[in-house]
mmCIF file with all atom_site columns, C-alpha atoms in Angstrom:
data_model
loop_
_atom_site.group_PDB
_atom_site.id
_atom_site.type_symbol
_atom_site.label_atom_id
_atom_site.label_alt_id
_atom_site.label_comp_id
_atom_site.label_asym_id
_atom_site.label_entity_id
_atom_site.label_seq_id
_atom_site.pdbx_PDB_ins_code
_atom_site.Cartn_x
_atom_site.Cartn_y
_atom_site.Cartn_z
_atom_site.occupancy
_atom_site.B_iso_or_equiv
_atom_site.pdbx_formal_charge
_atom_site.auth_seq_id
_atom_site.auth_comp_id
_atom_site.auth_asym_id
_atom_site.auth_atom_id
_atom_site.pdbx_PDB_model_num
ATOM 1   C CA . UNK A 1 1   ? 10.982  -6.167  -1.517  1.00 93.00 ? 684 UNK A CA 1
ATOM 2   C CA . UNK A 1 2   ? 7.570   -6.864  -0.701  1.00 94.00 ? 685 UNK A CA 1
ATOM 3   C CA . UNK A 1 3   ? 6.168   -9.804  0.418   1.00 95.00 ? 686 UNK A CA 1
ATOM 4   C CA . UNK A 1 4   ? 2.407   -10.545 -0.091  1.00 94.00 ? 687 UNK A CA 1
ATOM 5   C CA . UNK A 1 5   ? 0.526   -11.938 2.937   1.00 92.00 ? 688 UNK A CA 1
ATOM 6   C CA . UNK A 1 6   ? -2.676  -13.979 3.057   1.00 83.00 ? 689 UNK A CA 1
ATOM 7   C CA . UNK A 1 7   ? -6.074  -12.000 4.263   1.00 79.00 ? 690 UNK A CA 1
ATOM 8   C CA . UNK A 1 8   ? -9.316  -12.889 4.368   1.00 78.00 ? 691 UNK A CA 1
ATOM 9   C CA . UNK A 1 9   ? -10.729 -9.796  3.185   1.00 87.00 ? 692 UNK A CA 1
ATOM 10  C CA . UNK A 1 10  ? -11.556 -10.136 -0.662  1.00 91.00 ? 693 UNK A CA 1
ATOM 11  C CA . UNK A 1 11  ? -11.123 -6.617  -1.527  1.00 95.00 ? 694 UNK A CA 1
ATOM 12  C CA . UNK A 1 12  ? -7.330  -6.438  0.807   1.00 96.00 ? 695 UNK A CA 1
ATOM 13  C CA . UNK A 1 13  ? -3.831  -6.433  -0.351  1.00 96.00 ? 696 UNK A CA 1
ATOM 14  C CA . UNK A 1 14  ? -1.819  -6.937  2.770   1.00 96.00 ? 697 UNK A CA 1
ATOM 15  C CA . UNK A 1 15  ? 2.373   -6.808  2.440   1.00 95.00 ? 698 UNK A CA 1
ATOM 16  C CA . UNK A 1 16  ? 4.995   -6.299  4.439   1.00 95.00 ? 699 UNK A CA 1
ATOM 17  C CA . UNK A 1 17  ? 7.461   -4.077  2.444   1.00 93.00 ? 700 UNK A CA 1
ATOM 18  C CA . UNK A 1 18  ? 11.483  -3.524  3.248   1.00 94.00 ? 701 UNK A CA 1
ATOM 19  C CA . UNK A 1 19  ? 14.500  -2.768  1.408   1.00 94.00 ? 702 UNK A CA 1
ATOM 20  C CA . UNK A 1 20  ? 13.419  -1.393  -1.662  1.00 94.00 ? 703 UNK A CA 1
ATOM 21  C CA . UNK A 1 21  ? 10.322  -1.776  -4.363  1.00 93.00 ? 704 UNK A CA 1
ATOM 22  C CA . UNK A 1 22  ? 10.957  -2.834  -7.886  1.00 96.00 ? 705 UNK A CA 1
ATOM 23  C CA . UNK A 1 23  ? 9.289   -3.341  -10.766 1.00 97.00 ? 706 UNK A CA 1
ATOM 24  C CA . UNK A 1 24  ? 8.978   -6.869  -10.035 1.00 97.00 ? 707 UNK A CA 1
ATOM 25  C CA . UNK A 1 25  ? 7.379   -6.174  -6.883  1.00 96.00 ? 708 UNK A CA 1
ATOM 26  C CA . UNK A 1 26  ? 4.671   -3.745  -8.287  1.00 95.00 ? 709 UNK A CA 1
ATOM 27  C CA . UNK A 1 27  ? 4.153   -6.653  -11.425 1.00 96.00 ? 710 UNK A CA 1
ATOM 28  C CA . UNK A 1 28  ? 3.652   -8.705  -8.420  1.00 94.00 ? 711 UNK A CA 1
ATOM 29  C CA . UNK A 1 29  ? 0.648   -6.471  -6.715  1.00 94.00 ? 712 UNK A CA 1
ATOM 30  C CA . UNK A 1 30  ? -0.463  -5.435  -10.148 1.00 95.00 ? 713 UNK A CA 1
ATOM 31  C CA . UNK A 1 31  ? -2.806  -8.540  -11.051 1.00 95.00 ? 714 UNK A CA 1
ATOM 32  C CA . UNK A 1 32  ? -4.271  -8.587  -7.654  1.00 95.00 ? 715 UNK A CA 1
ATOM 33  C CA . UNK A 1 33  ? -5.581  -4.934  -8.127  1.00 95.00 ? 716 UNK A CA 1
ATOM 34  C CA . UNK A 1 34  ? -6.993  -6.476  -11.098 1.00 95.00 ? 717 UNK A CA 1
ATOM 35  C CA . UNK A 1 35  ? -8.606  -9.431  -9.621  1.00 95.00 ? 718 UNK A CA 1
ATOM 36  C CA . UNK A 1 36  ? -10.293 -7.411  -6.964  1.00 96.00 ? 719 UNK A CA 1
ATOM 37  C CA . UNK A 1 37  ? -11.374 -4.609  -9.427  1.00 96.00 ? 720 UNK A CA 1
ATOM 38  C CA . UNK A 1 38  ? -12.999 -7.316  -11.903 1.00 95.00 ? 721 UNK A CA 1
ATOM 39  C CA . UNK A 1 39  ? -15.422 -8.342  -8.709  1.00 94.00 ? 722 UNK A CA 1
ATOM 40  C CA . UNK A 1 40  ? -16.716 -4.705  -8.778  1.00 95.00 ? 723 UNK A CA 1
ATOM 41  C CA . UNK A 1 41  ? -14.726 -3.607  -5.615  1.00 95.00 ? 724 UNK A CA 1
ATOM 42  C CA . UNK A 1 42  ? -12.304 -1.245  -4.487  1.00 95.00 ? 725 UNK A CA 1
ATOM 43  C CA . UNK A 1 43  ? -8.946  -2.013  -3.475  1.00 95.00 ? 726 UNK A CA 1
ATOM 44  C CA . UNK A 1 44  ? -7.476  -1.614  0.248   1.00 95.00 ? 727 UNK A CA 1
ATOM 45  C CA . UNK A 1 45  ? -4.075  -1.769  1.356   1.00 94.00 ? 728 UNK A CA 1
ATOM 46  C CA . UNK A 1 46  ? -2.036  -2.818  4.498   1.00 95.00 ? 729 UNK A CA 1
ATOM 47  C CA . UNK A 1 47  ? 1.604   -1.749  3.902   1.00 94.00 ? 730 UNK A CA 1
ATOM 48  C CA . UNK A 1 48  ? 3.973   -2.846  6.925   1.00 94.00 ? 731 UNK A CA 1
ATOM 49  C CA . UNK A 1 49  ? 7.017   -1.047  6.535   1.00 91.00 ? 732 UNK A CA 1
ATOM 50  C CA . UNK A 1 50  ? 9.515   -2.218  7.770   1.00 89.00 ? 733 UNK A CA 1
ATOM 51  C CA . UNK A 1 51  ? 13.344  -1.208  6.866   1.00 89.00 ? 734 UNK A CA 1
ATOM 52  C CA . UNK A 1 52  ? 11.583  0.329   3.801   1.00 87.00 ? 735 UNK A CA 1
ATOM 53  C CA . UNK A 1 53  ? 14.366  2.486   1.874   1.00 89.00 ? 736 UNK A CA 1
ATOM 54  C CA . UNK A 1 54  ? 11.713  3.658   -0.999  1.00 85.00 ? 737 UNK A CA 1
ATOM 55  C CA . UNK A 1 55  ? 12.140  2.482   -4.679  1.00 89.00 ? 738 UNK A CA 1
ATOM 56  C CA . UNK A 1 56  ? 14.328  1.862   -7.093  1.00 94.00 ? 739 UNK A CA 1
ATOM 57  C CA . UNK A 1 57  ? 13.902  4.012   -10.164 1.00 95.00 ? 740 UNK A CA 1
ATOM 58  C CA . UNK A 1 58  ? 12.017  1.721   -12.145 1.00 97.00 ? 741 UNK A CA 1
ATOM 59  C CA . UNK A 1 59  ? 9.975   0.192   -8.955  1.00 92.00 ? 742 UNK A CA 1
ATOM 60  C CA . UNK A 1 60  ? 8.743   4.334   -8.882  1.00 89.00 ? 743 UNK A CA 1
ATOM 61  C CA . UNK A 1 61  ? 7.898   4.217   -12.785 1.00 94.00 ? 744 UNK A CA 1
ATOM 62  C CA . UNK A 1 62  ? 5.783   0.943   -12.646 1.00 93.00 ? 745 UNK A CA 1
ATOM 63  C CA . UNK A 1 63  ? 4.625   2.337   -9.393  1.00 89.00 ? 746 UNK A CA 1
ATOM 64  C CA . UNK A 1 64  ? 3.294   5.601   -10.904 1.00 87.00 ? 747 UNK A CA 1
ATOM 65  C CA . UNK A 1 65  ? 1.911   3.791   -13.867 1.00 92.00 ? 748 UNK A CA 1
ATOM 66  C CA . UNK A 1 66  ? -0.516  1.073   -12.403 1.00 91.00 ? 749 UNK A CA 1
ATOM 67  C CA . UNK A 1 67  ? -1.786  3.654   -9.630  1.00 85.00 ? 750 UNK A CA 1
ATOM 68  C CA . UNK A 1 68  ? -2.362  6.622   -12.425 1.00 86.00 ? 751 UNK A CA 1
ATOM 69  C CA . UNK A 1 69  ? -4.430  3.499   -14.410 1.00 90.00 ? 752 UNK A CA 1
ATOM 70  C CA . UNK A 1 70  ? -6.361  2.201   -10.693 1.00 90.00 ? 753 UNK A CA 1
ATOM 71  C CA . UNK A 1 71  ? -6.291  5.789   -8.961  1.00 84.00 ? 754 UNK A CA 1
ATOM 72  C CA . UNK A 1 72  ? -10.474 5.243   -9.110  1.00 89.00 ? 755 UNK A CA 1
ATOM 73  C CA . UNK A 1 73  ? -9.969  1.566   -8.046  1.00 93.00 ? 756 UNK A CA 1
ATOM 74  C CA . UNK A 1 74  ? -8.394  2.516   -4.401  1.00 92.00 ? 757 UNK A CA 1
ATOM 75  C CA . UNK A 1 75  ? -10.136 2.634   -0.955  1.00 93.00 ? 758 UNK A CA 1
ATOM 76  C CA . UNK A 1 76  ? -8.800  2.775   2.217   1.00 93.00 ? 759 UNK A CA 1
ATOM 77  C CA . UNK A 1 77  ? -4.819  2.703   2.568   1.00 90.00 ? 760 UNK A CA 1
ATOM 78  C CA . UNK A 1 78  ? -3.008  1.728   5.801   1.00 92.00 ? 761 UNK A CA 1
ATOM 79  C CA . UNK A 1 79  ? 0.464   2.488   6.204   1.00 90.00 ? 762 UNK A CA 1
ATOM 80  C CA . UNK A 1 80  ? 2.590   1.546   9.597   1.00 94.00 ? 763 UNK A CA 1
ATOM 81  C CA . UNK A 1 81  ? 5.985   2.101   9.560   1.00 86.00 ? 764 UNK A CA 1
ATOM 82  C CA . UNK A 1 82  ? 8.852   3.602   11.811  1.00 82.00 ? 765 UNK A CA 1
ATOM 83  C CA . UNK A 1 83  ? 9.885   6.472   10.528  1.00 73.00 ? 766 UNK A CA 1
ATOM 84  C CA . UNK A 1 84  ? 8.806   10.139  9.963   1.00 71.00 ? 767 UNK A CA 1
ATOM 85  C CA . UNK A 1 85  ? 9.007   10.342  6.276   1.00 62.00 ? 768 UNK A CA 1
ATOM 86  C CA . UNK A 1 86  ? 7.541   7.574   5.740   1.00 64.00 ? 769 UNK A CA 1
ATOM 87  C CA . UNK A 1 87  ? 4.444   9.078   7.409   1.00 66.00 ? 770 UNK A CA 1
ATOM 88  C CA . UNK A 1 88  ? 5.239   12.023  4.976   1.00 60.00 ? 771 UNK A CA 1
ATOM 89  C CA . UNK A 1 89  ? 4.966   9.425   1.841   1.00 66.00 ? 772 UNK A CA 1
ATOM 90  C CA . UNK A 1 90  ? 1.617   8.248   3.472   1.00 63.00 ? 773 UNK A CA 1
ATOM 91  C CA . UNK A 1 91  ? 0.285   12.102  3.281   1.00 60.00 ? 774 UNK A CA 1
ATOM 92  C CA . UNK A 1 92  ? 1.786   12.307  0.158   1.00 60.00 ? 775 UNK A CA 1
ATOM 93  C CA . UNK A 1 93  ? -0.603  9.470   -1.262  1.00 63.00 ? 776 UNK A CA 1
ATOM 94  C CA . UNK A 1 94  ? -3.308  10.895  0.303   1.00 54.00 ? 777 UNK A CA 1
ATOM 95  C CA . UNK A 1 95  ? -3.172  14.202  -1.557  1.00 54.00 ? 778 UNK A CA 1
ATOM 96  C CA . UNK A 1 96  ? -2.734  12.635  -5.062  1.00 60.00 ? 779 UNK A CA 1
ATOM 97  C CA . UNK A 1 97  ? -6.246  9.931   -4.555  1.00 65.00 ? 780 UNK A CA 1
ATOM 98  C CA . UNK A 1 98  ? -9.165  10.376  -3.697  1.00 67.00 ? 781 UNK A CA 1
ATOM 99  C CA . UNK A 1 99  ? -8.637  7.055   -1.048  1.00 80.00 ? 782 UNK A CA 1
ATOM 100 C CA . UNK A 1 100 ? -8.667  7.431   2.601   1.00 85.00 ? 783 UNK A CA 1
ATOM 101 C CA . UNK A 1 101 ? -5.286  7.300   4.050   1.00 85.00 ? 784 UNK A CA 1
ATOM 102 C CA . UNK A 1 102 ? -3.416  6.610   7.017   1.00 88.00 ? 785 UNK A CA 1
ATOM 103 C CA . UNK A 1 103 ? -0.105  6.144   8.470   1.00 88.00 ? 786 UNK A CA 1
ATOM 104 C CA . UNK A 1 104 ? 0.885   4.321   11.993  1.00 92.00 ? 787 UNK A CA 1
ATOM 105 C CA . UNK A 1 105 ? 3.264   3.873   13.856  1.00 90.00 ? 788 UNK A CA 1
ATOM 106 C CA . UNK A 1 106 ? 4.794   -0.200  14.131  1.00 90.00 ? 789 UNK A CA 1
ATOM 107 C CA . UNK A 1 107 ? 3.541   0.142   17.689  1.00 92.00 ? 790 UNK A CA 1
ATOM 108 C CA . UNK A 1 108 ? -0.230  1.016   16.868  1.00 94.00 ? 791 UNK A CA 1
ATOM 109 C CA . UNK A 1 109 ? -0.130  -2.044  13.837  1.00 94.00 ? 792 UNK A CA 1
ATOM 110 C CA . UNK A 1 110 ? -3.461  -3.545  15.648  1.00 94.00 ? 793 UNK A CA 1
ATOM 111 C CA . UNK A 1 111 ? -5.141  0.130   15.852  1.00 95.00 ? 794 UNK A CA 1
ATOM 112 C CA . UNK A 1 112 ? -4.380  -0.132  11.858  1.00 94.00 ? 795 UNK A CA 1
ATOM 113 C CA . UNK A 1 113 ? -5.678  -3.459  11.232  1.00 94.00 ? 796 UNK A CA 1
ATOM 114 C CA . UNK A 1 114 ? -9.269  -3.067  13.211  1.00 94.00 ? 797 UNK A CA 1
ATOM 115 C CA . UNK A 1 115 ? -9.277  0.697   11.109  1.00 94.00 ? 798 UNK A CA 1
ATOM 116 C CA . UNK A 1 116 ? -8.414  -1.089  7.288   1.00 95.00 ? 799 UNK A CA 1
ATOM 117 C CA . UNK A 1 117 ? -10.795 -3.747  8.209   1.00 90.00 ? 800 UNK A CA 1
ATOM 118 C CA . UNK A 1 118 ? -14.000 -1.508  9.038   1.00 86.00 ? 801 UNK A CA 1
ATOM 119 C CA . UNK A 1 119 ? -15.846 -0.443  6.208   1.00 58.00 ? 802 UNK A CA 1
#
């Protein structure tokens, strides 16, 4: 599930994610990208992960659609979560866009926030 949080930031999608992503939850995030990317702006993200257990199969296909269409569209991506592979997924996402990247850990979630909100 992911739950969209308020930010001042124009350009930011921030959510805290757990359990797993759906479809619904990526037609959730999907008209945001678009609402940032209409401004002339990339789009930067602040996942907190947080009993994250991945996707479902058609959260990964609606996933894997709106990022092949935005893969241009994406800055800076912050990932903090607890566990190892999810700092795996993070690298993962950083080899397949040309955004910059980066997991940490729940305890460094203030490290992350100063770091996504630099540009």
């Amino acid at each position: 599930m992911i739950r969209i949080k308020n930010v001042e930031k124009s350009n930011l999608i921030s959510a805290s994610i757990s359990g797993k992503i759906t479809k619904e939850d990526i037609e959730k995030i999907h008209p945001l990208i678009h609402n940032i990317v209409k401004n002339g702006n990339k789009v930067n993200f602040f996942f907190e992960l947080v009993n994250f257990k991945g996707y479902d199969l058609k959260g990964l296909w609606e996933d894997l659609k709106v990022d092949t269409a935005h893969i241009s569209d994406y800055g800076k991506m912050a990932f903090v979560g607890e566990k190892e592979w999810q700092q795996w997924a993070a690298k993962a996402t950083d080899f397949f866009t040309s955004s910059e990247v980066k997991f940490f850990d729940l305890n460094e979630k203030e490290e992350a926030k100063r770091w996504i909100l630099n540009q």
